[in-house]
Backbone as numpy.savetxt, mean C-alpha at the origin, in Angstrom:
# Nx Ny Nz CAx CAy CAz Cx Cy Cz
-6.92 8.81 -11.93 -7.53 8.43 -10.67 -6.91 7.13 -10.15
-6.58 7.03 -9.16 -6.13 5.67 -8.02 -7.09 4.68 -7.78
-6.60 3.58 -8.82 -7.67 2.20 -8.05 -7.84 2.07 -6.86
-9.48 2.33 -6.11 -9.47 2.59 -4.80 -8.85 1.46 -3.84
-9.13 -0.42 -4.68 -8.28 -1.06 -3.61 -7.30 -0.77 -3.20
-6.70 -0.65 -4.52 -4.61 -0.59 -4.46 -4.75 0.90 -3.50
-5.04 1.94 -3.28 -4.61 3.05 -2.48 -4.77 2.45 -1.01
-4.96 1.11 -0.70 -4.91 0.99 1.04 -3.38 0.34 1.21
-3.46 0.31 2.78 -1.99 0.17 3.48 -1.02 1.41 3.54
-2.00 2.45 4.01 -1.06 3.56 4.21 -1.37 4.04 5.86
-0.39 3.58 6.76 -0.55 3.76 8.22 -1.55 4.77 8.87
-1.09 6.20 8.64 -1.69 7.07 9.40 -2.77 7.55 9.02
-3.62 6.57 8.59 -5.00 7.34 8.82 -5.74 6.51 9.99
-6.36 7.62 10.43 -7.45 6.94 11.95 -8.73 6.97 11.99
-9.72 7.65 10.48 -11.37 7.74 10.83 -11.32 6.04 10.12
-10.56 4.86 10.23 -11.01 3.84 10.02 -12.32 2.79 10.19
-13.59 2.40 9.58 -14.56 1.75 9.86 -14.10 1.00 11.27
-14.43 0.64 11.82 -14.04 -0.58 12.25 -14.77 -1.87 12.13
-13.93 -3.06 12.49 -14.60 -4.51 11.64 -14.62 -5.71 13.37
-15.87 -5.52 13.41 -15.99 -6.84 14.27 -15.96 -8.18 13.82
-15.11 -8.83 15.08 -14.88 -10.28 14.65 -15.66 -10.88 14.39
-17.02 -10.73 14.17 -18.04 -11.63 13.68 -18.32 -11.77 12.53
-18.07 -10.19 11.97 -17.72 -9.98 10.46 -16.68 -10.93 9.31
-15.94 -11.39 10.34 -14.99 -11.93 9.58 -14.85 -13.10 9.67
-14.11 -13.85 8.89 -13.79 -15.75 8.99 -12.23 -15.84 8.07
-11.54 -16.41 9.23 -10.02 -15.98 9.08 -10.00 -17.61 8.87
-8.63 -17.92 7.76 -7.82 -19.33 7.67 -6.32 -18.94 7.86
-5.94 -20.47 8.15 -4.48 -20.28 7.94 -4.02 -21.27 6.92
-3.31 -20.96 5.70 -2.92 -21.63 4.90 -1.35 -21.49 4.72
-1.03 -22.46 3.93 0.73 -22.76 3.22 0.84 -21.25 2.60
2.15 -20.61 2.62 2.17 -19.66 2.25 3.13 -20.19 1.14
3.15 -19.20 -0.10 4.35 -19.55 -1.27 5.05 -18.70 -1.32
5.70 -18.74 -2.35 6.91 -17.85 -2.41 8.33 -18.08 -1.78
9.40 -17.78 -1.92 10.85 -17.79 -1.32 10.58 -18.18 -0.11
11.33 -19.47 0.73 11.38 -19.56 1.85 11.51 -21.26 2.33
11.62 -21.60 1.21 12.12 -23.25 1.22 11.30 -24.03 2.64
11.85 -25.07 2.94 10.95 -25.83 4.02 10.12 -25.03 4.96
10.58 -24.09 5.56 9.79 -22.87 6.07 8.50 -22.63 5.81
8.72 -22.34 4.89 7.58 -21.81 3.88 6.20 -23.21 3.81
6.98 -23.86 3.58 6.46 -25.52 2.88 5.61 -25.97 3.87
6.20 -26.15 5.10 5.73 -27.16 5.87 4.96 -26.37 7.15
4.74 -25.01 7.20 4.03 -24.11 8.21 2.67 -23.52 7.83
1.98 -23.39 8.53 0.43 -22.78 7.79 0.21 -21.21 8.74
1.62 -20.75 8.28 1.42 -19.39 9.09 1.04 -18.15 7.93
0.32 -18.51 6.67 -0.24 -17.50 5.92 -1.71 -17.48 6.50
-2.28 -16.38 6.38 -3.50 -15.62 7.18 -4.42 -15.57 5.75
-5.59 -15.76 5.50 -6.12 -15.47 5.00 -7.73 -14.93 5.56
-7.83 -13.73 5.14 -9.11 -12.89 6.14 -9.90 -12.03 5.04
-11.10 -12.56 5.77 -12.48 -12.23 4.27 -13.65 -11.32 5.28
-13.97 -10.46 4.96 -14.83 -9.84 5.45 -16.18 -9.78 4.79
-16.98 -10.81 5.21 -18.20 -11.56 4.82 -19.19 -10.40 4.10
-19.39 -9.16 5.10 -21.17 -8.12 4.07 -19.82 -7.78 3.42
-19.30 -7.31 2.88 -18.11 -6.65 1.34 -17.65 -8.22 0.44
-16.78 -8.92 1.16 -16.65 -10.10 0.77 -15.30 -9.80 -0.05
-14.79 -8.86 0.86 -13.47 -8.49 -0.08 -12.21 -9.57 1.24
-11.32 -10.20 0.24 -10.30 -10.64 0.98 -8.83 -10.52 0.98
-8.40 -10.89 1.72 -7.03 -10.28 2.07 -5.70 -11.60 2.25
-4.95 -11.54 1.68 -3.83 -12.89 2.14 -2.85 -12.05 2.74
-1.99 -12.62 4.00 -1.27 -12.40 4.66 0.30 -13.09 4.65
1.18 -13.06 4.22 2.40 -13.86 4.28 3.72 -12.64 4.43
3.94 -12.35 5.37 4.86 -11.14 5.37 5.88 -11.40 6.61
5.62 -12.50 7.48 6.21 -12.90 8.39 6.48 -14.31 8.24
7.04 -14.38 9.20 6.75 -15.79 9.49 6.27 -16.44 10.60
5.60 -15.42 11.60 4.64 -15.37 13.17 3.50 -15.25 12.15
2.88 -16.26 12.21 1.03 -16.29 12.05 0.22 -15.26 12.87
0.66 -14.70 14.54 0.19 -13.93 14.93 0.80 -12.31 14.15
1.73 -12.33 13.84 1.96 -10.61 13.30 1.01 -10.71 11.81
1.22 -11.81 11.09 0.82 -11.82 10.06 -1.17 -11.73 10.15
-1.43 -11.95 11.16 -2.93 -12.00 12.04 -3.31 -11.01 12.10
-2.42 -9.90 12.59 -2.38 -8.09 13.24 -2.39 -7.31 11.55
-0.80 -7.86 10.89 -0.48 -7.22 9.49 -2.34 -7.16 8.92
-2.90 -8.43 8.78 -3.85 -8.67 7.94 -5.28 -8.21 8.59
-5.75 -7.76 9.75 -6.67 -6.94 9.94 -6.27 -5.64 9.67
-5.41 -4.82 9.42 -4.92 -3.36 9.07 -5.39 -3.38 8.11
-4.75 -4.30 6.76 -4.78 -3.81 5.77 -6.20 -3.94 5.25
-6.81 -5.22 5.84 -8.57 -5.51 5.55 -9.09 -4.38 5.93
-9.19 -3.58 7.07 -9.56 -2.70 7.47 -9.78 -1.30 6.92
-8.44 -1.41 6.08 -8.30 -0.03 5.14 -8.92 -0.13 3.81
-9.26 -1.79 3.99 -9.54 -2.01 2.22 -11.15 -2.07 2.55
-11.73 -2.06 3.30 -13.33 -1.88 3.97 -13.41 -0.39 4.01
-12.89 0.09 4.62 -12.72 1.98 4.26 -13.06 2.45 3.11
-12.10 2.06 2.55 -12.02 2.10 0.98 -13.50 1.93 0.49
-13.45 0.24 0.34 -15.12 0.21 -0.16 -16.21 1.13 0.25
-16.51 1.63 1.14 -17.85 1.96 1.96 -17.03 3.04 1.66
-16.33 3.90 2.04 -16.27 5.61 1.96 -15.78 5.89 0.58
-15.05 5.24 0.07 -14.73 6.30 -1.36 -13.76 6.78 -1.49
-13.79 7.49 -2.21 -13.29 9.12 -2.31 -13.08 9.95 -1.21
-14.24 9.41 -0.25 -14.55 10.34 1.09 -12.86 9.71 2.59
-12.75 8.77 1.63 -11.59 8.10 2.59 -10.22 8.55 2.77
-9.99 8.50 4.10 -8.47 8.83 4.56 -7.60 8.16 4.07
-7.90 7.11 3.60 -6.86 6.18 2.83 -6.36 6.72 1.77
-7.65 7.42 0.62 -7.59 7.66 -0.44 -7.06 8.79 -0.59
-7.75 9.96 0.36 -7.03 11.30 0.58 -5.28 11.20 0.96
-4.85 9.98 1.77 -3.41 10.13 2.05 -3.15 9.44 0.84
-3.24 8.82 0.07 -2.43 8.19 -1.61 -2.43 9.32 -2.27
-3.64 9.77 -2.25 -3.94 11.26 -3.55 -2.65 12.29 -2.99
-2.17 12.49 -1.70 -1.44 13.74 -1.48 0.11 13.08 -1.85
-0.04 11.96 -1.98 1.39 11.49 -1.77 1.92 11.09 -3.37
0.67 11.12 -4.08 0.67 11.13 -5.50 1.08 12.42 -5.97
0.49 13.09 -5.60 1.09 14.68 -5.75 2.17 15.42 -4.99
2.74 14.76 -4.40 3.87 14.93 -3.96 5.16 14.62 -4.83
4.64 13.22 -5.08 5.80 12.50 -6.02 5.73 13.26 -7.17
4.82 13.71 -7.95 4.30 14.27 -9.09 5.42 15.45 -8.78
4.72 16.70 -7.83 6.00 17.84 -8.09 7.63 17.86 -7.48
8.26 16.49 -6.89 9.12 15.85 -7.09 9.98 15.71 -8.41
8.97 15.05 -8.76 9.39 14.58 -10.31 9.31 15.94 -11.62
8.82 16.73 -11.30 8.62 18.10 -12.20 10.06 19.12 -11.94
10.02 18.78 -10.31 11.68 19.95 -10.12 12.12 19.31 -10.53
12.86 18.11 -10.49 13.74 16.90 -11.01 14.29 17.85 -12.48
12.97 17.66 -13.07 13.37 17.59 -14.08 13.79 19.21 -14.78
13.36 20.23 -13.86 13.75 21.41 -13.97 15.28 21.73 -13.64
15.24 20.92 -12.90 16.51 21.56 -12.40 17.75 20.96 -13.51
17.39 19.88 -14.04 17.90 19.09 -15.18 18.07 19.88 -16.26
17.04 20.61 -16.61 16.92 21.70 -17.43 18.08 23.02 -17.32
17.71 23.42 -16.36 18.77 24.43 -15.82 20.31 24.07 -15.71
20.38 22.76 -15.34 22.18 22.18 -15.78 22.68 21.71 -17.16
21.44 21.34 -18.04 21.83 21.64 -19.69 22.14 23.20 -20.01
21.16 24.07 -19.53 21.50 25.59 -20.16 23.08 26.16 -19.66
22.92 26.14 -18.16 24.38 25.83 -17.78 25.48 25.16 -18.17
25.65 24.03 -18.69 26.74 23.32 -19.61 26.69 24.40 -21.07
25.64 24.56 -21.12 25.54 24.79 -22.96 26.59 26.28 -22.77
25.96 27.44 -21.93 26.82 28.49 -22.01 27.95 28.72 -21.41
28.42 27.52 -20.60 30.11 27.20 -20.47 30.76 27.02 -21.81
29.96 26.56 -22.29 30.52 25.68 -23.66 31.15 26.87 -24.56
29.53 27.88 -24.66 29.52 29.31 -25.26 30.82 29.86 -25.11
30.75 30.14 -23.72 32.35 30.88 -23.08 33.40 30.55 -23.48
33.68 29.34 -23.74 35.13 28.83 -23.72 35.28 28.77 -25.36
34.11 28.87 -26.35 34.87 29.05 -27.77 35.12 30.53 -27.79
């Protein structure tokens, strides 16, 4: 089963809760990571908490405080989904299909892998 946080940030789903701004209380802080004075001396990391869940979100993916503003209500948004619907969520339903996607991906992979050992092996056959 998919830790329901980690399955958010997947674009196309649309029965999303939605979250009024009253709900929320946004900061802007120093962001870390790679990015030398940039980084250091700007307070364009987003940090956004959605007060009845109280689940929060850090933002540093830009370096516009406003995209990083937009980035960070999406992903809060999907991670409020998440909480309150479940299982029942579009979030969760698009990870689960894409999990099983990769899954029988990874099964031909390895069939077909199969089928080019048997193939080598009875070249091999042939030629003694």
């Amino acid at each position: 089963s998919v830790p329901l946080l980690q399955a958010a940030r997947k674009r196309n789903s649309l029965n999303l809760i939605e979250l009024s701004e009253a709900e929320l209380e946004e900061q802007f802080v120093r962001g870390d990571g790679p990015g030398g004075q940039a980084t250091n001396k700007t307070n364009n990391c987003v940090v956004l908490k959605h007060i009845p869940s109280g689940i929060v979100v850090k933002c540093h993916q830009t370096r516009s405080a406003e995209k990083n503003r937009k980035i960070a209500r999406e992903i809060l948004q999907e991670k409020v989904d998440l909480f309150y619907k479940g299982e029942d969520s579009d979030v969760f339903k698009e990870k689960k299909a894409s999990e099983k996607q990769k899954q029988e991906k990874k099964r031909r992979a390895k069939e077909n892998l199969e089928r080019k050992k048997l193939f080598k092996e009875m070249q091999q056959l042939d030629k003694e």
